[in-house]
Coordinates of C-alpha atoms and ligand atoms in Angstrom, one line a residue:
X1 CA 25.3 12.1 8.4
X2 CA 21.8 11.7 10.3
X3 CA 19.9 8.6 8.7
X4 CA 17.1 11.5 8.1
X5 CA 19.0 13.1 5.3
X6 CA 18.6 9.3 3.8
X7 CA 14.8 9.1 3.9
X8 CA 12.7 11.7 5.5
X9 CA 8.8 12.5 6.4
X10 CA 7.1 14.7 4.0
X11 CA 3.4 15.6 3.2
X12 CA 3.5 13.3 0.2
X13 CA 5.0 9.9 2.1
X14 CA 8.5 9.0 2.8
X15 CA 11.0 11.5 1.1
X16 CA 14.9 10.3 -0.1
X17 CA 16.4 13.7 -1.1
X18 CA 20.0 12.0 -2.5
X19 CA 17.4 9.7 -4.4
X20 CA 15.1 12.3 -5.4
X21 CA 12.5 9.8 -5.1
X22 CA 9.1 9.2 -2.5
X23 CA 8.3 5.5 -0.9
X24 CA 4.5 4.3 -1.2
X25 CA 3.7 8.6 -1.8
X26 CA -0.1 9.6 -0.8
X27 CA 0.2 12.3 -3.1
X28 CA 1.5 12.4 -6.7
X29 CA 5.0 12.6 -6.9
X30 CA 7.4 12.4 -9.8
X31 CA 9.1 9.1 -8.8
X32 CA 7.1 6.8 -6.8
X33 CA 8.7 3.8 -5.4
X34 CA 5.8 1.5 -4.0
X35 CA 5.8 -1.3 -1.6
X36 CA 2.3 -3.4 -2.7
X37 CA -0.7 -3.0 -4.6
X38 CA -3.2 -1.8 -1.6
X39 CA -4.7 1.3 -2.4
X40 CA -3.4 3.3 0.5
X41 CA 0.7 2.5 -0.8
X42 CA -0.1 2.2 -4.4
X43 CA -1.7 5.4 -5.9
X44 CA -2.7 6.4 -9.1
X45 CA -1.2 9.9 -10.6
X46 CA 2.6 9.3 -10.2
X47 CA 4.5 10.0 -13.1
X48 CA 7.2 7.1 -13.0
X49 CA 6.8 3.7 -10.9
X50 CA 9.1 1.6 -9.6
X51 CA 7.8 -1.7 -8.2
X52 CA 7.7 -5.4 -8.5
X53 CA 6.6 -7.2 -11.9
X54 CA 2.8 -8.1 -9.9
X55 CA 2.6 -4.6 -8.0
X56 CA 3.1 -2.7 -11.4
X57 CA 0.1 -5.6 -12.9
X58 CA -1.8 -4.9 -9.8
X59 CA -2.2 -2.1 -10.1
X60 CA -2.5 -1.7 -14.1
X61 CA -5.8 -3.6 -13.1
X62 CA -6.7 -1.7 -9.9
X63 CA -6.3 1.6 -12.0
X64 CA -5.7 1.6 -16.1
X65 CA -2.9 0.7 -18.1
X66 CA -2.3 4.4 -17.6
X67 CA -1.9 4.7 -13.9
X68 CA 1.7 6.1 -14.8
X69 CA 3.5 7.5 -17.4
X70 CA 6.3 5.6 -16.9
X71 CA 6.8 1.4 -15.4
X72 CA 10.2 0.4 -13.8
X73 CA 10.0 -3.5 -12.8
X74 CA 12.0 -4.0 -9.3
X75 CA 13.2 -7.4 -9.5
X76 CA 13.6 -9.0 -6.4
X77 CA 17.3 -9.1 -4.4
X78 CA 18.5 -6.9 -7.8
X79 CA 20.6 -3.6 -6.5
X80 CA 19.6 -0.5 -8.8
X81 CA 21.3 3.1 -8.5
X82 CA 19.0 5.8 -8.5
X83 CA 20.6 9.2 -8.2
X84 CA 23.5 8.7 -5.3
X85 CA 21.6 5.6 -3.5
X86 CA 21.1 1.9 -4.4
X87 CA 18.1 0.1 -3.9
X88 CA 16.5 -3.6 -3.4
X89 CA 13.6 -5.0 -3.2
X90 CA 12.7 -7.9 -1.0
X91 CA 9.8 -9.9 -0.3
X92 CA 7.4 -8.7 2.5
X93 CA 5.1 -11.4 2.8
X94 CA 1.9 -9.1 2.8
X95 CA -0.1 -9.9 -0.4
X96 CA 1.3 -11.0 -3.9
X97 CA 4.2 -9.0 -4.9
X98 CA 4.7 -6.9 -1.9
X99 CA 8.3 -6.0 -0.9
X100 CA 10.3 -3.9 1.6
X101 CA 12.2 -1.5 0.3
X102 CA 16.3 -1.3 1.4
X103 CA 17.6 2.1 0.2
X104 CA 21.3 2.6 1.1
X105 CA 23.3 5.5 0.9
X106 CA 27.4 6.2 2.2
X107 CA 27.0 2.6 3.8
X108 CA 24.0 3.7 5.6
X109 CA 21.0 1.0 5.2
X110 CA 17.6 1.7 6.1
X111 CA 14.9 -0.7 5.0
X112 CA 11.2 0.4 4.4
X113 CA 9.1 -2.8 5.1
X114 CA 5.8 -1.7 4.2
X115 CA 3.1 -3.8 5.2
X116 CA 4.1 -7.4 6.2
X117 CA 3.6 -10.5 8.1
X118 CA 5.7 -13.6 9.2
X119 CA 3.1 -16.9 9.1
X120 CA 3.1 -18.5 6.2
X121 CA 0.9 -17.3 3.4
X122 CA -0.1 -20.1 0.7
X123 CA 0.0 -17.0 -1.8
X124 CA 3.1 -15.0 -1.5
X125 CA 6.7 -15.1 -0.9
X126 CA 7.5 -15.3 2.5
X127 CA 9.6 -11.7 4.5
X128 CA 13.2 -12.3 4.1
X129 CA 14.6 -9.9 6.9
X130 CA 17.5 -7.9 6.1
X131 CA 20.3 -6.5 7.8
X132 CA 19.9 -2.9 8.3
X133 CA 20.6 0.4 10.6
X134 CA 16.9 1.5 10.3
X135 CA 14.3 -0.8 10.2
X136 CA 11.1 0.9 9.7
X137 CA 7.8 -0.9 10.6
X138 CA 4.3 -0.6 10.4
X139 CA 2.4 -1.2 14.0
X140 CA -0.8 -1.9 12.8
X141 CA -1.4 -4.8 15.7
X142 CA 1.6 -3.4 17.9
X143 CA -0.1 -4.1 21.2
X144 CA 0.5 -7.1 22.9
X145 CA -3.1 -8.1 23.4
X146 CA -3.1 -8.9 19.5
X147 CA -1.8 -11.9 18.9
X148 CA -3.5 -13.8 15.9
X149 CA -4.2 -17.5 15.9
X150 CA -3.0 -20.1 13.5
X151 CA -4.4 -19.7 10.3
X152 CA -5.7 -23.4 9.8
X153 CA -7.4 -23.0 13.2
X154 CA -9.5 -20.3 11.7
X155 CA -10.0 -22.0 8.6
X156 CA -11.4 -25.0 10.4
X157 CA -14.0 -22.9 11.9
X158 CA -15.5 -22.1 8.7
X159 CA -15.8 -25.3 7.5
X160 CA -17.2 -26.8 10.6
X161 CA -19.8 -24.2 10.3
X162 CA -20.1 -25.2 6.4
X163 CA -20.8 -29.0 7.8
X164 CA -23.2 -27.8 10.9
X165 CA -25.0 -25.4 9.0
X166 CA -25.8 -27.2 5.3
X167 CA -28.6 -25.5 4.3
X168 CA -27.0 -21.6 5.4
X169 CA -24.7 -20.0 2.7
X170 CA -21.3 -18.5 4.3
X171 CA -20.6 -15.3 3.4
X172 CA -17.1 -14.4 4.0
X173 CA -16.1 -10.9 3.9
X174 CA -12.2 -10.6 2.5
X175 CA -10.7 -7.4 1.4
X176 CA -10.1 -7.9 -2.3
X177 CA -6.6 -7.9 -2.8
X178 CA -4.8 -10.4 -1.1
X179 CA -7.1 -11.6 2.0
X180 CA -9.6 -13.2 -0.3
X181 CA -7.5 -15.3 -2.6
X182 CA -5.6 -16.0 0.5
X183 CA -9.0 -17.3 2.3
X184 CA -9.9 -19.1 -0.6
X185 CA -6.2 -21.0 -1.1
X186 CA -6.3 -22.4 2.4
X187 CA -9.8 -23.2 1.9
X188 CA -8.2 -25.2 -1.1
X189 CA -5.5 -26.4 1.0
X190 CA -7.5 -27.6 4.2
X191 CA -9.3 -30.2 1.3
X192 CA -12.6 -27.6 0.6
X193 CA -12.9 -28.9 -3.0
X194 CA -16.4 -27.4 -3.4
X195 CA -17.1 -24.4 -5.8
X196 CA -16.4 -20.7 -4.1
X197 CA -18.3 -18.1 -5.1
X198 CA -17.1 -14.9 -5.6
X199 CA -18.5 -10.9 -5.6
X200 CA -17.9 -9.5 -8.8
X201 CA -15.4 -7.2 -7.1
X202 CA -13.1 -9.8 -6.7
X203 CA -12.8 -11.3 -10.5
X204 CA -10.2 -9.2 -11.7
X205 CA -7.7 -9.8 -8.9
X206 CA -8.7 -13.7 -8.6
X207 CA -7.7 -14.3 -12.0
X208 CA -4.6 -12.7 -11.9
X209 CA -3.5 -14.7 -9.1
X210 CA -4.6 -18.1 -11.3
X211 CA -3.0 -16.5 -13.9
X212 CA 0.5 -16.0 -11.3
X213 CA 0.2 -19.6 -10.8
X214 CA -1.7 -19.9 -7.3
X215 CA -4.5 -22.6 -8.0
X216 CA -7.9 -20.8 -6.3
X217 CA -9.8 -23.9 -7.0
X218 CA -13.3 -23.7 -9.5
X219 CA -14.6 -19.8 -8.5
X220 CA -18.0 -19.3 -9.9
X221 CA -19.6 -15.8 -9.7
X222 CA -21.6 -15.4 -6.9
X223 CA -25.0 -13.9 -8.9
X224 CA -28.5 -15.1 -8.6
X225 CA -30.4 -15.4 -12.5
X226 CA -33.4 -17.1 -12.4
X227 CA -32.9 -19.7 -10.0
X228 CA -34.2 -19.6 -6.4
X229 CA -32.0 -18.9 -3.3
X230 CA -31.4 -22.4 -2.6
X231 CA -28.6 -22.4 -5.1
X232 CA -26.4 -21.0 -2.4
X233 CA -27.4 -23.5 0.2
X234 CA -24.0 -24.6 2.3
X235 CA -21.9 -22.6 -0.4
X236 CA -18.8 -20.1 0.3
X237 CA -19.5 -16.8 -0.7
X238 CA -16.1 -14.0 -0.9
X239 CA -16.9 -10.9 -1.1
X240 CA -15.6 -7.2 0.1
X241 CA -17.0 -6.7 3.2
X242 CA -18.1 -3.3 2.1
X243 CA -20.8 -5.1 -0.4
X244 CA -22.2 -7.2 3.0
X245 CA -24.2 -4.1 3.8
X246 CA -26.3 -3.5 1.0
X247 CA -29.1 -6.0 -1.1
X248 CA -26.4 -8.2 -2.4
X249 CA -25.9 -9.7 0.7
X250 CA -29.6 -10.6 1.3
X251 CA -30.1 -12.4 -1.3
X252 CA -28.7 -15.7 -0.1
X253 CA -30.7 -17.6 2.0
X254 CA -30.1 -17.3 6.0
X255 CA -26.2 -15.9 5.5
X256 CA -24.0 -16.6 8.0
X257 CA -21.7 -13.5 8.0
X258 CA -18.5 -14.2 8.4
X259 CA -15.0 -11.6 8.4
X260 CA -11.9 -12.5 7.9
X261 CA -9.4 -10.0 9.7
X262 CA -6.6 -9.2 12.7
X263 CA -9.5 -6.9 13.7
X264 CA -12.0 -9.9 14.8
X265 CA -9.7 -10.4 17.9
X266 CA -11.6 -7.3 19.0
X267 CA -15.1 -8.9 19.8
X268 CA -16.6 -5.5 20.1
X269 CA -15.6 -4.8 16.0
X270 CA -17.4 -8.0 14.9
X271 CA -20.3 -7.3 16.9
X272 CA -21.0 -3.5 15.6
X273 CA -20.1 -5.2 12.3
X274 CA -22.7 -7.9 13.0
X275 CA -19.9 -10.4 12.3
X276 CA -21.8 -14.1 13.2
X277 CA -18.2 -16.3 12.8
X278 CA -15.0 -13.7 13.2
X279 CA -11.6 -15.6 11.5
X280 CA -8.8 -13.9 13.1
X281 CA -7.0 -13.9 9.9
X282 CA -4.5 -11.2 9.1
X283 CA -1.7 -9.6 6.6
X284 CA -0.5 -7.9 9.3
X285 CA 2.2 -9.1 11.9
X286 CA 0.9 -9.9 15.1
X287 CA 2.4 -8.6 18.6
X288 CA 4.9 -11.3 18.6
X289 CA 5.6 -11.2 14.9
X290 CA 6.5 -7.6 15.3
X291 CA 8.9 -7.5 18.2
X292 CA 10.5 -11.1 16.9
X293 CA 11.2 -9.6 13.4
X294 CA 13.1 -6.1 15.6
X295 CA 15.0 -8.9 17.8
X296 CA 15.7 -11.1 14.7
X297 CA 17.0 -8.1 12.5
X298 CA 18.7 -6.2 15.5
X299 CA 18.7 -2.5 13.5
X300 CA 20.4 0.2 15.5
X301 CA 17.4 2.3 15.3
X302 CA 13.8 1.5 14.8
X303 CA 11.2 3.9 13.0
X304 CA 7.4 2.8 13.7
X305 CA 4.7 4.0 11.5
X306 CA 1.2 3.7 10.8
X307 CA -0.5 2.1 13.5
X308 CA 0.2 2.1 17.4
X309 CA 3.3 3.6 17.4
X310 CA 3.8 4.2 21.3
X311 CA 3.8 0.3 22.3
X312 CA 6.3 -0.3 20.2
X313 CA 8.4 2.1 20.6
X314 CA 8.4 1.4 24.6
X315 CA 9.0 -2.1 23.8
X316 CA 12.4 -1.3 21.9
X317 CA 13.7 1.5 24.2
X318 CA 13.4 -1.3 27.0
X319 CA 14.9 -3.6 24.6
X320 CA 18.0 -1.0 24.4
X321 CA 16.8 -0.3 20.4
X322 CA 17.0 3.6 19.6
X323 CA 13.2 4.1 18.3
X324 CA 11.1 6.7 17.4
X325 CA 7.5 7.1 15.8
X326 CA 7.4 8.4 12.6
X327 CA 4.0 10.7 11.5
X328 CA 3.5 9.6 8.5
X329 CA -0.3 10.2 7.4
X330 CA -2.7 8.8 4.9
X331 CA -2.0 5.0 5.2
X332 CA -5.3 3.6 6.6
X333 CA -4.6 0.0 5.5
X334 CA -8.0 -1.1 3.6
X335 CA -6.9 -4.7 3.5
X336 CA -7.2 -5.5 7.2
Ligands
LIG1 ZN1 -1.2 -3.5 2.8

């Protein structure tokens, strides 16, 4: 038995014939198990779901009550047979409710992490590695010249800026699942007890992360009435960086644009983007993070996916770790 009769690439995402079933599909499938709630692993269309208790909510709000006929919670650790495998779901530490995936099959393991990252997030469970013969990882940041800062550092540029530049609203572009309410809980945790303000695109998803229990602080919505522009003097302002292009963002007074992602390491990106303050802030394992998690979890093989495969899978072929990329299309990650 090859661990590619276990799970396999197909045009619709990660296939597990004994399982009859499809991880994180691109393409409607009949049984979709999904990793997180980003919109490139968790697609409307499927006709049953299987998924943790937020990732099912997630995306109930992302896409109708009806994004499926049919909901299957994934509780955490729990083992569930489906067909002639078991699975489990563990925590990934990506956004709220994301998991890796362990499906195991004739004592075969292989574990699908997702998305996922090892620093400490202030809104999510933290990766639990597990044991495995295939670990398959995403290589979003797999080179070595990406290798993210700490988090509070990052955060303390902000507000430094906030304090040097009082009469200037920050605008901080977040992706709206995850990065934003994670931007705006270490704003909360560094001491920032100042109203955020927040895009309308981001309402939904905020309050169902109060709502989970992860204190965002007083968010007001960040809309202009009748008053002038010097409301937003020395505020925070989230939004998706996709609404910074257009009139919204010119309607606070001398903006300071600000991104938070892995991808301001690359000073070219947050120049084209007209970035003023980059924060290196990501849901995505660094360099490091990525080769510590292989070395850590030791698999026999590695399978790299979505990202820069070819680094990687040098790095575990000089490590003595069978590897190989695995062509997997459609998984663009929108929440870097
Ligand atoms: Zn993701």
């Amino acid at each position: 038995m090859k661990p590619q009769d276990l799970l396999c690439p197909a045009p619709e995402g990660l296939y597990c014939p004994p399982g009859d079933f499809y991880i994180d599909p691109v393409r409607p499938v009949e049984r979709a198990l999904v990793t997180h709630g980003h919109a490139d692993h968790a697609r409307r269309g499927n006709a049953r779901v299987m998924a943790t208790r937020e990732t099912l909510a997630i995306m109930a709000l992302r896409y109708g009550e009806d994004f499926c006929a049919e909901r299957q919670e994934a509780a955490l650790g729990e083992t569930v047979r489906i067909g002639d495998v078991t699975v489990s779901f563990h925590p990934a530490g990506h956004v709220l409710g994301s998991a890796q995936i362990a499906v195991e099959w004739q004592g075969l393991r292989i574990v699908a992490s997702g998305d996922y990252k090892r620093r400490a997030d202030p809104t999510c469970r933290g990766f639990e590695p597990v044991p495995c013969h295939v670990f398959i990882t995403e290589a979003t940041f797999a080179l070595p010249v990406f290798r993210h800062p700490q988090t509070g550092e990052e955060v303390e540029k902000l507000l430094a800026s906030v304090r040097q530049f009082p009469e200037r609203t920050h605008l901080v572009g977040a992706y709206a699942l995850g990065k934003a309410q994670r931007v705006i809980k270490e704003l909360r945790d560094a001491g920032y007890d100042d109203p955020i303000y927040i895009h309308g695109a981001l309402k939904k998803l905020c309050d169902f992360y109060q709502s989970e229990g992860i204190d965002l602080g007083d968010l007001r919505p960040a809309t202009i009435e009748k008053g002038g522009k010097g409301d937003f003097a020395g505020a925070i302002v989230v939004g998706p960086p996709s609404a910074f292009a257009d009139r919204w963002a010119r309607r606070f007074p001398d903006p300071v644009a600000c991104f938070a992602s892995g991808w301001m390491r690359v000073r070219q990106r947050a120049r084209q983007r007209g970035v003023e303050l980059p924060l290196i802030i990501s849901d995505h394992c660094d360099w490091d993070e990525l080769v510590d998690t292989i070395d850590e979890i030791r698999p026999e093989e590695v399978w790299v996916t979505h990202g820069r495969e070819e680094a990687l899978v040098r790095w575990c072929e000089l490590s003595q770790i069978r590897a190989r990329p695995l062509h997997l299309v459609g998984y663009e990650d929108e929440a870097e």
